[in-house]
Coordinates of C-alpha atoms in Angstrom, one line a residue:
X21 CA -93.9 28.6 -99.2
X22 CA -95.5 28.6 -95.7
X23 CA -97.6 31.6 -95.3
X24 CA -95.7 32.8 -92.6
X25 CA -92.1 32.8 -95.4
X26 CA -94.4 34.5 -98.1
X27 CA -95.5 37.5 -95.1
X28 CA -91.7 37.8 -94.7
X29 CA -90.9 37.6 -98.4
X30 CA -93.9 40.6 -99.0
X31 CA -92.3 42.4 -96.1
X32 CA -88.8 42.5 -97.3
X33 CA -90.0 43.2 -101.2
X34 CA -91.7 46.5 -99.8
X35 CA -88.4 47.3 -97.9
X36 CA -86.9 49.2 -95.2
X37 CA -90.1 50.8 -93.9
X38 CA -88.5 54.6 -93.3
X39 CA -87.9 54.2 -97.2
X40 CA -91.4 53.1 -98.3
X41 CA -94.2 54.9 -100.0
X42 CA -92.1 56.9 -101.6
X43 CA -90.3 58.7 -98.3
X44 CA -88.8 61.8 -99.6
X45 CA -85.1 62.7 -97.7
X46 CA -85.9 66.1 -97.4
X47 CA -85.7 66.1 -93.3
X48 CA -82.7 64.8 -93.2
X49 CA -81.4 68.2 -94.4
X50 CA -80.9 69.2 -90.7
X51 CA -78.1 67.3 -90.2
X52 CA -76.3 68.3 -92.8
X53 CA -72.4 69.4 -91.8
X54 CA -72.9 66.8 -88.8
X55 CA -71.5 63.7 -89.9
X56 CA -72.0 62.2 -86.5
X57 CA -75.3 62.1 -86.4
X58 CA -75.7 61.3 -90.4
X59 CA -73.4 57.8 -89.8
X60 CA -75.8 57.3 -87.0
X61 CA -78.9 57.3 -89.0
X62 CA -76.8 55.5 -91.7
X63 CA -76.4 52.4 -89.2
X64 CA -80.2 52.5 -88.6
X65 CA -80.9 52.5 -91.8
X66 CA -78.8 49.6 -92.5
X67 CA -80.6 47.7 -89.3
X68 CA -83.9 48.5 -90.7
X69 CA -82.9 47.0 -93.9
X70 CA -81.5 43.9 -92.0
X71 CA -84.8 43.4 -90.2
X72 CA -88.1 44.5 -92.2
X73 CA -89.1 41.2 -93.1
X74 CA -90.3 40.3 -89.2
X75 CA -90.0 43.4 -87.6
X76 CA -91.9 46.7 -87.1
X77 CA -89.7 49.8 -86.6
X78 CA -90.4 52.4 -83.9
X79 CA -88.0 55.3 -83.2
X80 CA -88.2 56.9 -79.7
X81 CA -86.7 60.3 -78.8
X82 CA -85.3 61.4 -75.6
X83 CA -82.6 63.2 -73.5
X84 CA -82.4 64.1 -69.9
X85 CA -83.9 60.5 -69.0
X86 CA -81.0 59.0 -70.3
X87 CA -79.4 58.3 -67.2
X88 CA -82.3 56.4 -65.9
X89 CA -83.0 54.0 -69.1
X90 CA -78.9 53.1 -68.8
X91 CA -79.6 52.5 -65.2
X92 CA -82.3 50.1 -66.4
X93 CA -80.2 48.5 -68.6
X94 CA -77.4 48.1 -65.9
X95 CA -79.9 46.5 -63.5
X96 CA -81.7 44.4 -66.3
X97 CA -78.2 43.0 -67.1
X98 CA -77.4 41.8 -63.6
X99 CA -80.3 40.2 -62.6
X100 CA -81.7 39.5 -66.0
X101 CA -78.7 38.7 -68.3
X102 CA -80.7 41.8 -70.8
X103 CA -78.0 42.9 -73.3
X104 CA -77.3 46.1 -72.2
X105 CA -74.1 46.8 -74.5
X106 CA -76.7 47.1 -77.6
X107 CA -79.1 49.4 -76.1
X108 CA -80.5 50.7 -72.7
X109 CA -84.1 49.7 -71.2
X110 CA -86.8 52.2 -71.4
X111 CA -89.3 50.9 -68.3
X112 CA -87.9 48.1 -65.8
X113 CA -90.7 47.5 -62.9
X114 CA -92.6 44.9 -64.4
X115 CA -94.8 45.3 -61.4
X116 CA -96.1 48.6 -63.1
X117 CA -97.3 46.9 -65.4
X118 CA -100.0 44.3 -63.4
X119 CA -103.1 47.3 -64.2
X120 CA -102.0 47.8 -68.0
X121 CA -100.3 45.2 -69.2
X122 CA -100.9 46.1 -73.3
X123 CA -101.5 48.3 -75.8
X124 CA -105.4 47.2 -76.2
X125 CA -105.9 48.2 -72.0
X126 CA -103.8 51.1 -72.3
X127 CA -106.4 52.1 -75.4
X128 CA -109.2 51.3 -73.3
X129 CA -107.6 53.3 -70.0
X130 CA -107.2 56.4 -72.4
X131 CA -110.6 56.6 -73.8
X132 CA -112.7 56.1 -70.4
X133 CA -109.8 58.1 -68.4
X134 CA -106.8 59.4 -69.3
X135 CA -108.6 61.3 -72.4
X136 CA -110.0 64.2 -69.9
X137 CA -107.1 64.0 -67.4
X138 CA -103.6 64.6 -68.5
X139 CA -103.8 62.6 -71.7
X140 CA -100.2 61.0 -72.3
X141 CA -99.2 62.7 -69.4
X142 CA -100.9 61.3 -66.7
X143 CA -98.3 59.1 -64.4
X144 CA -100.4 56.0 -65.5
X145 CA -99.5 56.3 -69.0
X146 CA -96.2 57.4 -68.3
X147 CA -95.3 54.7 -66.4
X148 CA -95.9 51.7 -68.8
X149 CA -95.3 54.2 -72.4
X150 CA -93.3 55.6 -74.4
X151 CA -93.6 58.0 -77.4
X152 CA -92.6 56.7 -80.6
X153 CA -92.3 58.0 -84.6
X154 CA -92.5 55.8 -87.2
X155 CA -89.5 56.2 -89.8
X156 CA -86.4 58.2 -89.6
X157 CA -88.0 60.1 -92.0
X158 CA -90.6 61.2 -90.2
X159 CA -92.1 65.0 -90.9
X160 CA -94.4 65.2 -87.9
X161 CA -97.0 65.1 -86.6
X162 CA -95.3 67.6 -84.0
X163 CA -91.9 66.0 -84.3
X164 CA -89.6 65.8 -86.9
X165 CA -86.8 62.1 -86.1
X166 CA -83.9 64.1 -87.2
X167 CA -84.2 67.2 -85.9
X168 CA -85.7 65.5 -82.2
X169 CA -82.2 63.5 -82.8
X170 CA -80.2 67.1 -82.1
X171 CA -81.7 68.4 -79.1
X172 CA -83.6 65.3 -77.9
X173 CA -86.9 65.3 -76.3
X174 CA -87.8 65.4 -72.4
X175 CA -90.5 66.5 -70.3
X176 CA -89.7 69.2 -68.0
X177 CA -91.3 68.3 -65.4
X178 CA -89.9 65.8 -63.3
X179 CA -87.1 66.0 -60.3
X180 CA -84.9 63.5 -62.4
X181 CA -82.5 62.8 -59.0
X182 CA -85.5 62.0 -56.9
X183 CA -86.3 59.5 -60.2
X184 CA -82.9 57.9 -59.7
X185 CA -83.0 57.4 -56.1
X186 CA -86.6 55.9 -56.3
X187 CA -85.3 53.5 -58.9
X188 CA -82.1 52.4 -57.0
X189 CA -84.8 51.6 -53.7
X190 CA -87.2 50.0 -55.8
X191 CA -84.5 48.0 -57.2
X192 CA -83.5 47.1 -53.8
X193 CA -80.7 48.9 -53.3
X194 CA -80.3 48.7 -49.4
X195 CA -81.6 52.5 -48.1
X196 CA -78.4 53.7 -46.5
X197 CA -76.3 53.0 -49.7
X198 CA -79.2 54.5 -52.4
X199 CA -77.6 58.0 -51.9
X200 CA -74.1 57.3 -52.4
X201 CA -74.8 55.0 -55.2
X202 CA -76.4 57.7 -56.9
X203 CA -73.7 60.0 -56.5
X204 CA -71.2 57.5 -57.7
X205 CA -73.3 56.4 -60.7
X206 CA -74.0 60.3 -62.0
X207 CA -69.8 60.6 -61.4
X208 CA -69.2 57.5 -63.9
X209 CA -71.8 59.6 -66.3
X210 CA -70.0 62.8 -66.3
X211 CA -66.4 60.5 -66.9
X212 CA -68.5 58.9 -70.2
X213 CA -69.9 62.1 -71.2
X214 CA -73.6 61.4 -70.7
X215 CA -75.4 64.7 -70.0
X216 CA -76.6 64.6 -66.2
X217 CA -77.5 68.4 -65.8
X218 CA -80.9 67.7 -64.7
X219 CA -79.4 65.4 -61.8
X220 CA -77.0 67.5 -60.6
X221 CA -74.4 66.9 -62.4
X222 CA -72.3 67.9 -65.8
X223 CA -73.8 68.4 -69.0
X224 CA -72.1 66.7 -72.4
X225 CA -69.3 69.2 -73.8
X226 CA -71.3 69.0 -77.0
X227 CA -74.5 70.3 -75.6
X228 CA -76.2 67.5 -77.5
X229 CA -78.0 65.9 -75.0
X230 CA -80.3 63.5 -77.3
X231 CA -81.0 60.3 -78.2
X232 CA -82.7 58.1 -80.0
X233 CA -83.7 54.7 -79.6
X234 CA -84.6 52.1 -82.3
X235 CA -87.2 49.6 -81.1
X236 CA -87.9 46.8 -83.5
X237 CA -91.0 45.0 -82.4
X238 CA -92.0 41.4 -84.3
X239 CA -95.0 41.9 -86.4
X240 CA -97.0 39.2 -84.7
X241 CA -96.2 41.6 -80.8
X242 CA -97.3 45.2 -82.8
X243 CA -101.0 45.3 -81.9
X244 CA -100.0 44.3 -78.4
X245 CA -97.6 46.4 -77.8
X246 CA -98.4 49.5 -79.7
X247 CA -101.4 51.5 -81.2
X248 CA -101.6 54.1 -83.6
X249 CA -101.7 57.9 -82.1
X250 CA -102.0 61.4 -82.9
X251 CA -100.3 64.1 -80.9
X252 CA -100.8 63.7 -76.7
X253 CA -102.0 60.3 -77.6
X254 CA -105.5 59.7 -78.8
X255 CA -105.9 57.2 -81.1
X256 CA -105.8 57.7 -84.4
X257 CA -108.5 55.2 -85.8
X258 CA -107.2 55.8 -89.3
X259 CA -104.1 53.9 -88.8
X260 CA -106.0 51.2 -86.6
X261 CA -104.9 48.1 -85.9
X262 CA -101.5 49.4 -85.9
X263 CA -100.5 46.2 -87.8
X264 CA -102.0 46.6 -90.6
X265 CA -100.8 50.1 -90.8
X266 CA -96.8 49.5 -90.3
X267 CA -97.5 45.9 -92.4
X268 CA -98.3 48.4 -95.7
X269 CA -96.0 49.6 -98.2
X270 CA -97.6 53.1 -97.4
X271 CA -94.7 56.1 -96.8
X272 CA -95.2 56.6 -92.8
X273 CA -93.1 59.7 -92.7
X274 CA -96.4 60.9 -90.9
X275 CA -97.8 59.7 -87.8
X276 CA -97.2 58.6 -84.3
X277 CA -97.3 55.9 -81.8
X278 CA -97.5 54.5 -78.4
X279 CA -95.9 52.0 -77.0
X280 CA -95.8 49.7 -74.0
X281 CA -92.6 49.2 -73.2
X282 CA -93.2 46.3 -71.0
X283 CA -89.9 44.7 -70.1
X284 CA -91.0 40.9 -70.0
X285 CA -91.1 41.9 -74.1
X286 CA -88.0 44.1 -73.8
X287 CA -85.6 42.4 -72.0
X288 CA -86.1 39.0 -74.4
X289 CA -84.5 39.5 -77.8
X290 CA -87.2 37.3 -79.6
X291 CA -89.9 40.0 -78.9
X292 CA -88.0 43.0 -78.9
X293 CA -84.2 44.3 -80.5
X294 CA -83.1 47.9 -79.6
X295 CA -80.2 49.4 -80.9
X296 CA -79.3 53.8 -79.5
X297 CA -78.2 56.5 -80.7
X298 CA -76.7 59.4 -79.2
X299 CA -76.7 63.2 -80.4
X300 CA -73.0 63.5 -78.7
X301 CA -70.1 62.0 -80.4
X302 CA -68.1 61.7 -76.9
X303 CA -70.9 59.6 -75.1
X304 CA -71.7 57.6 -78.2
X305 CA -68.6 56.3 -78.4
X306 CA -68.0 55.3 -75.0
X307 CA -71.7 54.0 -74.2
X308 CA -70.6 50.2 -74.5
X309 CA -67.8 51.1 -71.8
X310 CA -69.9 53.1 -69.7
X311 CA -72.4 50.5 -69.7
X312 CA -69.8 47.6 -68.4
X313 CA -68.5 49.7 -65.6
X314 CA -72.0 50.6 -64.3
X315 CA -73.2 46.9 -64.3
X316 CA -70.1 46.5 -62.3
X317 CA -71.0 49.5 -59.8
X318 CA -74.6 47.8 -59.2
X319 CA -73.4 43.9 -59.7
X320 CA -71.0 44.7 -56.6
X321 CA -74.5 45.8 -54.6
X322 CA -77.3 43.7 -56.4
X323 CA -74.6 40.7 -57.2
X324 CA -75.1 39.1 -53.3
X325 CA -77.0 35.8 -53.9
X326 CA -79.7 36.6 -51.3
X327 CA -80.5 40.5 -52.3
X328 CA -80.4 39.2 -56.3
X329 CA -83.1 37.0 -55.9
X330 CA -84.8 39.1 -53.8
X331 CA -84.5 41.9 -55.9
X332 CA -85.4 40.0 -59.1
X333 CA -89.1 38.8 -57.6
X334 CA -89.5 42.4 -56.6
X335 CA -89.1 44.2 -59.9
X336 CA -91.2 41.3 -61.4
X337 CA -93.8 41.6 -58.9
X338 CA -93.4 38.7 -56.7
X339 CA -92.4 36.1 -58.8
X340 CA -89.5 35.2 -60.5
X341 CA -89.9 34.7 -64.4
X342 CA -89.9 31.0 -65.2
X343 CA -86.5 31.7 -67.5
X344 CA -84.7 33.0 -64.4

């Protein structure tokens, strides 16, 4: 056996990580009585299981920015043939990305920066991060997976349609059609159930507006793309590197992440596989549906030969990937 085969074959004797160490089920007692939500965490479960050997597991909550990850996704899928159907695209602008472009700089720009001003929350960080726990399991620090699942997870303070309009320019969405594009896009949401309350829009009939995304990482990406965190995002030197940590057969019902969601990684399913959930029955069902009609909506904008390319070398900074 290669070393590489007998890595895997360790892997997948420890298991589906949210099970490992010992995990107890006890937080999965909140969604008792939902059996939505349990068949969801079910089909993680079974993903995990499918995956462990050369994959880390990373589960990231979320709710009112729903709207603009799908609108990632959507515009990923146009110009970048990113499977949307399986799961929408957290960060997009690959041109954020030129000043931190990993989890070792982002590390770096914490401890001499970010550490007195803002922490996690400082538009630097936000831009190129996301949140993460590390089993379904999870008990915290701060947040619990199952119960986050419910409600979902959102900061409150953003102007979420100034968000979307921004996007729809930077993606190069002509100027004079960004506004009715917007409007037409947050219609197609309230038709699909997606909660769009903070945009102006419907909230889901459920009042469920979370989800949760599953980000499996390959092991030989995790240090680059993710370090280990405690609460507001300082490292958490104990579980450093972040490989080694998710690598054990320790339980890791307890502890955080951070990770760089960079989309060269995440729109290319040998990095990065992403499968969602979401809290409302209504929209979780018709998500795959939704998704095709709004890569219609922006393919009959962003499909024109000359603005597609154009728009591709923009979100990429310049210059079009070498796949392209």
């Amino acid at each position: 056996l290669s070393t590489v085969s007998a890595d895997i074959k360790q892997q997948l004797e420890y298991g589906p990580q949210s099970k490992r160490g010992g995990a107890s089920d006890h937080p999965f007692r909140v969604l008792q009585g939902n059996d939505h939500a349990r068949g969801c965490f079910r089909v993680f479960e079974q993903n995990e299981a499918k995956l462990c050997g050369e994959w880390a597991v990373f589960y990231h909550s979320y709710s009112f920015a729903a709207l603009i990850y799908e609108v990632q996704a959507a515009v990923g899928s146009v110009l970048f043939r990113f499977r949307s159907q399986y799961a929408p695209l957290p960060r997009l602008l690959v041109k954020d990305f030129q000043q931190i472009p990993d989890a070792p700089e982002l590390v770096r720009r914490f401890q001499t920066e970010f550490a007195t001003s803002k922490r996690d929350h400082h538009p630097s960080f936000r831009r190129v991060a996301v949140s993460a726990m590390c089993s379904l399991s999870s008990t915290g620090p701060e947040a619990c997976t199952a119960m986050v699942f419910i409600a979902g997870y959102s900061c409150k303070d953003l102007s979420f349609r100034s968000v979307l309009e921004n996007l729809l320019e930077s993606c190069y969405v002509p100027r004079s059609k960004v506004k009715g594009l917007a409007e037409k896009i947050i219609a197609l949401s309230e038709k699909h159930g997606l909660d769009v309350s903070q945009f102006g829009g419907r909230p889901c009939e459920s009042g469920k507006a979370g989800h949760l995304l599953q980000i499996f990482i390959r092991r030989p990406l995790v240090d680059r793309l993710s370090y280990a965190a405690m609460p507001y995002g300082p490292i958490d030197d104990a579980r450093m590197p972040i490989s080694q940590w998710m690598n054990s057969n320790q339980s890791f019902q307890v502890g955080q992440a951070r990770v760089v969601a960079h989309p060269k990684y995440f729109m290319r399913a040998d990095s990065i596989r992403m499968y969602v959930a979401s809290a409302d029955p209504t929209f979780h069902s018709n998500r795959k549906e939704f998704q095709k009609e709004l890569v219609g909506l922006l393919s009959l904008i962003l499909g024109e030969p000359e603005l597609r390319q154009k728009a591709a070398s923009g979100i990429y900074g310049g210059v079009l990937p070498s796949w392209w």
